[in-house]
GROMACS .gro file of C-alpha atoms in nm:
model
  229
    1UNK     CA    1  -1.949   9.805   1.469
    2UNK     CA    2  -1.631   9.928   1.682
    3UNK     CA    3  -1.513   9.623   1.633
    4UNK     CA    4  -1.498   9.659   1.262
    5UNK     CA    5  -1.395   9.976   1.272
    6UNK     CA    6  -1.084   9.892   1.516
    7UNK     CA    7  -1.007   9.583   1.245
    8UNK     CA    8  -0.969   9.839   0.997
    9UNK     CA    9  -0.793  10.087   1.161
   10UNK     CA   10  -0.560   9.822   1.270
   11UNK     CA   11  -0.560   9.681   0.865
   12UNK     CA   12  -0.456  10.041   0.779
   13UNK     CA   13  -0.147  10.081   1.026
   14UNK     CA   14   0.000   9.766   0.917
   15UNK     CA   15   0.102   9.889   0.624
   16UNK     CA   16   0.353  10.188   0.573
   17UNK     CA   17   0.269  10.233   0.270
   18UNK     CA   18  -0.129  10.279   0.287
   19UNK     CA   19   0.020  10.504   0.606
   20UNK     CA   20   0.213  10.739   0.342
   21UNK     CA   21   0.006  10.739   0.062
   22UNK     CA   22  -0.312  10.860   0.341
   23UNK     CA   23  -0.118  11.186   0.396
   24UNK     CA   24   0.120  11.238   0.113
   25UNK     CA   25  -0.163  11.169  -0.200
   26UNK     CA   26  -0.403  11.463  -0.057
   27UNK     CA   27  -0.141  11.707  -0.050
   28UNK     CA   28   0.031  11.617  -0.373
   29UNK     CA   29  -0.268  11.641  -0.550
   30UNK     CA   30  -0.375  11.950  -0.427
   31UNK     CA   31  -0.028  12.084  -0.540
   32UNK     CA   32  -0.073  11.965  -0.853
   33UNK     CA   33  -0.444  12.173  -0.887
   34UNK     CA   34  -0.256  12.466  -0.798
   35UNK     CA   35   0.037  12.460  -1.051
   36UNK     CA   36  -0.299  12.373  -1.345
   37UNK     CA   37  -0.417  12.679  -1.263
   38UNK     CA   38  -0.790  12.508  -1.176
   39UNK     CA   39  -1.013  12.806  -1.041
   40UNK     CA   40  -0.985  12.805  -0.668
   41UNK     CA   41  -1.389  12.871  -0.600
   42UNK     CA   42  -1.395  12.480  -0.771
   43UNK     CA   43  -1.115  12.375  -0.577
   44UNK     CA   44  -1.292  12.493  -0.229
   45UNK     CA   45  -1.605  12.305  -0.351
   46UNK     CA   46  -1.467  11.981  -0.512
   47UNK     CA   47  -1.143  11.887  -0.377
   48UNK     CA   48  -1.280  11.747  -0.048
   49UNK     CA   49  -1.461  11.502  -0.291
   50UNK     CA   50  -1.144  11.377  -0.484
   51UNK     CA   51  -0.974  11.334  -0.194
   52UNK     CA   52  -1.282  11.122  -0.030
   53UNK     CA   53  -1.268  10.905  -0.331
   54UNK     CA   54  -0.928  10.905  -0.332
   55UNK     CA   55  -0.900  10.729   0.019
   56UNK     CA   56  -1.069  10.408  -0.148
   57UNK     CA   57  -0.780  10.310  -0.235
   58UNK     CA   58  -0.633  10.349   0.088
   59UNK     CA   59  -0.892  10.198   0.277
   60UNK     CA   60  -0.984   9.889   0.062
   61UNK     CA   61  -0.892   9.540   0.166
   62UNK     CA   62  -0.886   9.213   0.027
   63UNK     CA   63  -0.974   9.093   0.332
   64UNK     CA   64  -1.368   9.180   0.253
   65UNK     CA   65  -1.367   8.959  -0.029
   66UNK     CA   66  -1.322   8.685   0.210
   67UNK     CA   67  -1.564   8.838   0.521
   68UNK     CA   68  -1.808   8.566   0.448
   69UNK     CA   69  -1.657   8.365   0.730
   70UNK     CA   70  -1.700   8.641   0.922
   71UNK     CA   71  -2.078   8.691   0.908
   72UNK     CA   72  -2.168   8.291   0.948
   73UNK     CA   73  -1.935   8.279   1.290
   74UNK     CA   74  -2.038   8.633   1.450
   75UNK     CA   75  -2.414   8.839   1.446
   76UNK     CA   76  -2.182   9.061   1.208
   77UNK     CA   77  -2.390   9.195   0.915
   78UNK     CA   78  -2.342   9.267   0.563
   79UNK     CA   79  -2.480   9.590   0.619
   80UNK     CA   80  -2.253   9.657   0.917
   81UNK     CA   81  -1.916   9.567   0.724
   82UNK     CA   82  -2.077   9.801   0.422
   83UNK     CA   83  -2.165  10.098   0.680
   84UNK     CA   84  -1.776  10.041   0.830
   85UNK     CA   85  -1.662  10.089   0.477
   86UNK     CA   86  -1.840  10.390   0.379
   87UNK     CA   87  -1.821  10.627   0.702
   88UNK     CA   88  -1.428  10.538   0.751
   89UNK     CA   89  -1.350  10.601   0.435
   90UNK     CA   90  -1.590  10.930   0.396
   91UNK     CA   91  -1.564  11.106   0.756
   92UNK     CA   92  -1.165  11.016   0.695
   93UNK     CA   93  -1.197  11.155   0.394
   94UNK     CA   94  -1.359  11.467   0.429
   95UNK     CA   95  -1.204  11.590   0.752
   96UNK     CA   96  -0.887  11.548   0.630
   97UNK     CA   97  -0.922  11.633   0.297
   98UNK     CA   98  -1.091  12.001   0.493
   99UNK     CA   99  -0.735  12.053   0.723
  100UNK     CA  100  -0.518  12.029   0.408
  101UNK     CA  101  -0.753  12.272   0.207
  102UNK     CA  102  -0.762  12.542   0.512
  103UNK     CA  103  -0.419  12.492   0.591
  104UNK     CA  104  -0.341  12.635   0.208
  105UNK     CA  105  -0.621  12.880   0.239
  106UNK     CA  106  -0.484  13.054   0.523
  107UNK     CA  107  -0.109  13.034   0.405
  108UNK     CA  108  -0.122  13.084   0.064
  109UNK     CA  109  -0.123  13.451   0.046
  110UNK     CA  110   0.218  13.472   0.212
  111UNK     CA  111   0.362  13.155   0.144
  112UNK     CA  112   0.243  13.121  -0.249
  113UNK     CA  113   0.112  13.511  -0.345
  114UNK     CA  114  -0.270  13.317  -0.394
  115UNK     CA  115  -0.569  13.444  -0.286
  116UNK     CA  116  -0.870  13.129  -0.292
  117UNK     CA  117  -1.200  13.264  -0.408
  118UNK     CA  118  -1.394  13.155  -0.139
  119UNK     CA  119  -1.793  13.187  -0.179
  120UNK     CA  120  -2.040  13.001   0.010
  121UNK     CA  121  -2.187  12.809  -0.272
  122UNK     CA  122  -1.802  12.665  -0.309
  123UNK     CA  123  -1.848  12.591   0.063
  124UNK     CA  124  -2.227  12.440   0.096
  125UNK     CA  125  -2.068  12.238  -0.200
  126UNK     CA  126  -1.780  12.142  -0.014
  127UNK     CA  127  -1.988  12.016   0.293
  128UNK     CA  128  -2.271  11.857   0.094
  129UNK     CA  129  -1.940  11.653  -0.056
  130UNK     CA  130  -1.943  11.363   0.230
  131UNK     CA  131  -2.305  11.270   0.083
  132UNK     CA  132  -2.173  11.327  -0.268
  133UNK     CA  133  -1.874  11.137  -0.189
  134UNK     CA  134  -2.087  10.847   0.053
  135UNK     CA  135  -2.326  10.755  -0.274
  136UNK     CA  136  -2.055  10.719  -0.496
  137UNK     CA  137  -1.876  10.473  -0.242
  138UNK     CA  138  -2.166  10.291  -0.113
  139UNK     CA  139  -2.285  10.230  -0.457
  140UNK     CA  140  -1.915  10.095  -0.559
  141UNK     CA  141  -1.940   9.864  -0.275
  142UNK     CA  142  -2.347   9.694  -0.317
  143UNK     CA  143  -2.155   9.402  -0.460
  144UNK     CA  144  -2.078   9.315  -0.081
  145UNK     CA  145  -2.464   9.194  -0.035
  146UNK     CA  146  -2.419   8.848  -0.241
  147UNK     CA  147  -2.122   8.866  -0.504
  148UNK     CA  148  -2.363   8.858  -0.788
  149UNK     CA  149  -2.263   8.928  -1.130
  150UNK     CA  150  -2.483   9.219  -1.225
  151UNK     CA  151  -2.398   9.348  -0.838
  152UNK     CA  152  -2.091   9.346  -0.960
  153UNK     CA  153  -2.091   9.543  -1.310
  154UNK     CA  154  -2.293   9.787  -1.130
  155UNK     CA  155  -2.078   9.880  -0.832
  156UNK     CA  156  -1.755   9.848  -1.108
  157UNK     CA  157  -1.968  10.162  -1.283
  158UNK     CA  158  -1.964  10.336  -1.009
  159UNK     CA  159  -1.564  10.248  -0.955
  160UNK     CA  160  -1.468  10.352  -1.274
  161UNK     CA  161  -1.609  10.711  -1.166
  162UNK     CA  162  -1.354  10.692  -0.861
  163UNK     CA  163  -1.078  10.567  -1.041
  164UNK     CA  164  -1.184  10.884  -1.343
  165UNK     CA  165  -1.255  11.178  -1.074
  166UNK     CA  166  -0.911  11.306  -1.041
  167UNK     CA  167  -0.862  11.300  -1.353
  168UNK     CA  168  -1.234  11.453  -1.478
  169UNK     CA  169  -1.137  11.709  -1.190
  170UNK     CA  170  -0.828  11.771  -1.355
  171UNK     CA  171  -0.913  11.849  -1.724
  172UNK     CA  172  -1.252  11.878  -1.690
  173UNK     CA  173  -1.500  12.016  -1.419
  174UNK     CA  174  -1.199  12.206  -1.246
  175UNK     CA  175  -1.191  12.442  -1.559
  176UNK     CA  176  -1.505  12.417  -1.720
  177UNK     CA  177  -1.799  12.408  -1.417
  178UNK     CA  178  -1.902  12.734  -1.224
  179UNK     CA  179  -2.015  12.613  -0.936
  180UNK     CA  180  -2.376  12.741  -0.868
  181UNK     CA  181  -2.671  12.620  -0.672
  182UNK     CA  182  -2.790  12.411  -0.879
  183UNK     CA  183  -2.542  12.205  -0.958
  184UNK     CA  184  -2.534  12.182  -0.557
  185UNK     CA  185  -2.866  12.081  -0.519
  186UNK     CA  186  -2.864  11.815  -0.832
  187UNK     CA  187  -2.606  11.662  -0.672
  188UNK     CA  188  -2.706  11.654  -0.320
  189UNK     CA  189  -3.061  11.528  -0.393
  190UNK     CA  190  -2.920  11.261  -0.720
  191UNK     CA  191  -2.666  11.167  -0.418
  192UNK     CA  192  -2.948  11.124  -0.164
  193UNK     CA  193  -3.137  10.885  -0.395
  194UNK     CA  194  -2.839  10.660  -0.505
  195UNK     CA  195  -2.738  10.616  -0.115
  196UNK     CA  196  -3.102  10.521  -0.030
  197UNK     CA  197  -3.097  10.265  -0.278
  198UNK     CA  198  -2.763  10.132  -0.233
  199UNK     CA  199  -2.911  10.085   0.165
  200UNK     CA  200  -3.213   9.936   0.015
  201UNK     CA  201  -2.935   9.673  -0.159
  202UNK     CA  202  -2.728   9.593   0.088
  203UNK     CA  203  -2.999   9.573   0.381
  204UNK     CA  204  -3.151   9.284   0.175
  205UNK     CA  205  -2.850   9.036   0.135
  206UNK     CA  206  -2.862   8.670   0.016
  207UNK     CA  207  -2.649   8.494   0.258
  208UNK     CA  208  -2.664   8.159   0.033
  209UNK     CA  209  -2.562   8.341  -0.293
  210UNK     CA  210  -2.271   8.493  -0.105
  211UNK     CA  211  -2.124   8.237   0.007
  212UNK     CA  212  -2.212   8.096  -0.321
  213UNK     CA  213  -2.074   8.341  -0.509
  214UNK     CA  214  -1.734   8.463  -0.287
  215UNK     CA  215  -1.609   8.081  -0.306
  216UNK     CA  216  -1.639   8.101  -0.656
  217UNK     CA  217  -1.425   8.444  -0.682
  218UNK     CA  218  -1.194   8.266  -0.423
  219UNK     CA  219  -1.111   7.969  -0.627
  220UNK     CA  220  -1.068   8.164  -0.937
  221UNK     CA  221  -0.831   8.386  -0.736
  222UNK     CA  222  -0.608   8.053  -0.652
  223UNK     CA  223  -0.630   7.937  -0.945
  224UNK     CA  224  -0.460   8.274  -1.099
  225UNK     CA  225  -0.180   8.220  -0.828
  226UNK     CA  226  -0.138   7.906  -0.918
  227UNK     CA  227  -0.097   7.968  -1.311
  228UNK     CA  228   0.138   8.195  -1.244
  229UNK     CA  229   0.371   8.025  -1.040
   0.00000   0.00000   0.00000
């Protein structure tokens, strides 16, 4: 497991650009909340999640397409490389995502004249976001177990919600939600369920249909480089 986790970590300081868009995405979005005028109760309960999802994109590497390899030569396990995934990429996430949104708390009635409307629904919300935020990225990622097709369109359902969140947050549940108790505890428990299943998934691979299935998706990937050079 620290293994993995030091292979990502090293993945993710390679590259200057993953390096920027970690700190400088967060804070730009926030920004741009602020100048929509979205309610700042929501924004105390829902912007650790966007940023959580956000960091997907930061975090993901090619390199698991390929990690196949990896779990025939080592006692590595699916579940382990799905696990790595989902708590770097959350706990990242979410702390961060927390320092940013305190940082403009505290300073925004000098530096900006804005007061955030901070209740503790907005905050139970807030913290019950890294299991929010964990279903919807260990569901994305249940394709890992064996590259099937219908692994596939389902985790790509659940991508399409991370690539749509900023957006939905944006023009739609930033404006239009009050955030309440229920919705809390819908989420947290509809959460709960999809991340127990999504366990279920990956805990019960099929090593012979993923190496099956990953050597397919790495020959169609040469043969795309190849067309187009």
């Amino acid at each position: 497991m620290r293994a993995l986790m030091w292979k990502k970590y090293s993945e993710f300081q390679r590259s200057k650009v993953r390096v920027l868009v970690f700190f400088i995405l967060p804070v730009a979005y926030l920004f741009l909340l602020l100048i929509l005028n979205i309610k700042t109760e929501n924004v105390v309960a829902f912007y650790s999640l966007s940023v959580i999802l956000l960091q997907t994109f930061v975090f993901f590497s090619i390199e698991e397409l390929v990690s196949t390899e990896v779990i025939l030569a080592t006692n590595t396990s699916i579940k382990k490389i799905w696990l790595v995934n989902l708590v770097c990429t959350t706990v990242i996430g979410f702390i961060y995502s927390n320092i940013i949104l305190w940082i403009a708390v505290l300073s925004g009635p000098f530096l900006f004249d804005l007061d955030f409307n901070i209740t503790s629904q907005a905050i139970l919300q807030n913290v019950l976001n890294i299991v929010v935020g964990a279903s919807i990225i260990g569901f994305s990622t249940i394709h890992f177990a064996d590259y099937s097709k219908l692994k596939q369109v389902l985790a790509s359902a659940a991508g399409l919600l991370i690539y749509a969140n900023p957006f939905l947050f944006l023009f739609y549940y930033g404006k239009g939600i009050e955030v309440s108790l229920q919705i809390t505890g819908v989420a947290f428990v509809l959460s709960l369920f999809i991340l127990l299943i999504s366990y279920w998934i990956v805990n019960n691979p099929n090593k012979e249909k993923l190496i099956i299935n990953t050597q397919k998706l790495l020959k169609t990937f040469e043969d795309s480089n190849t067309l187009e050079e």
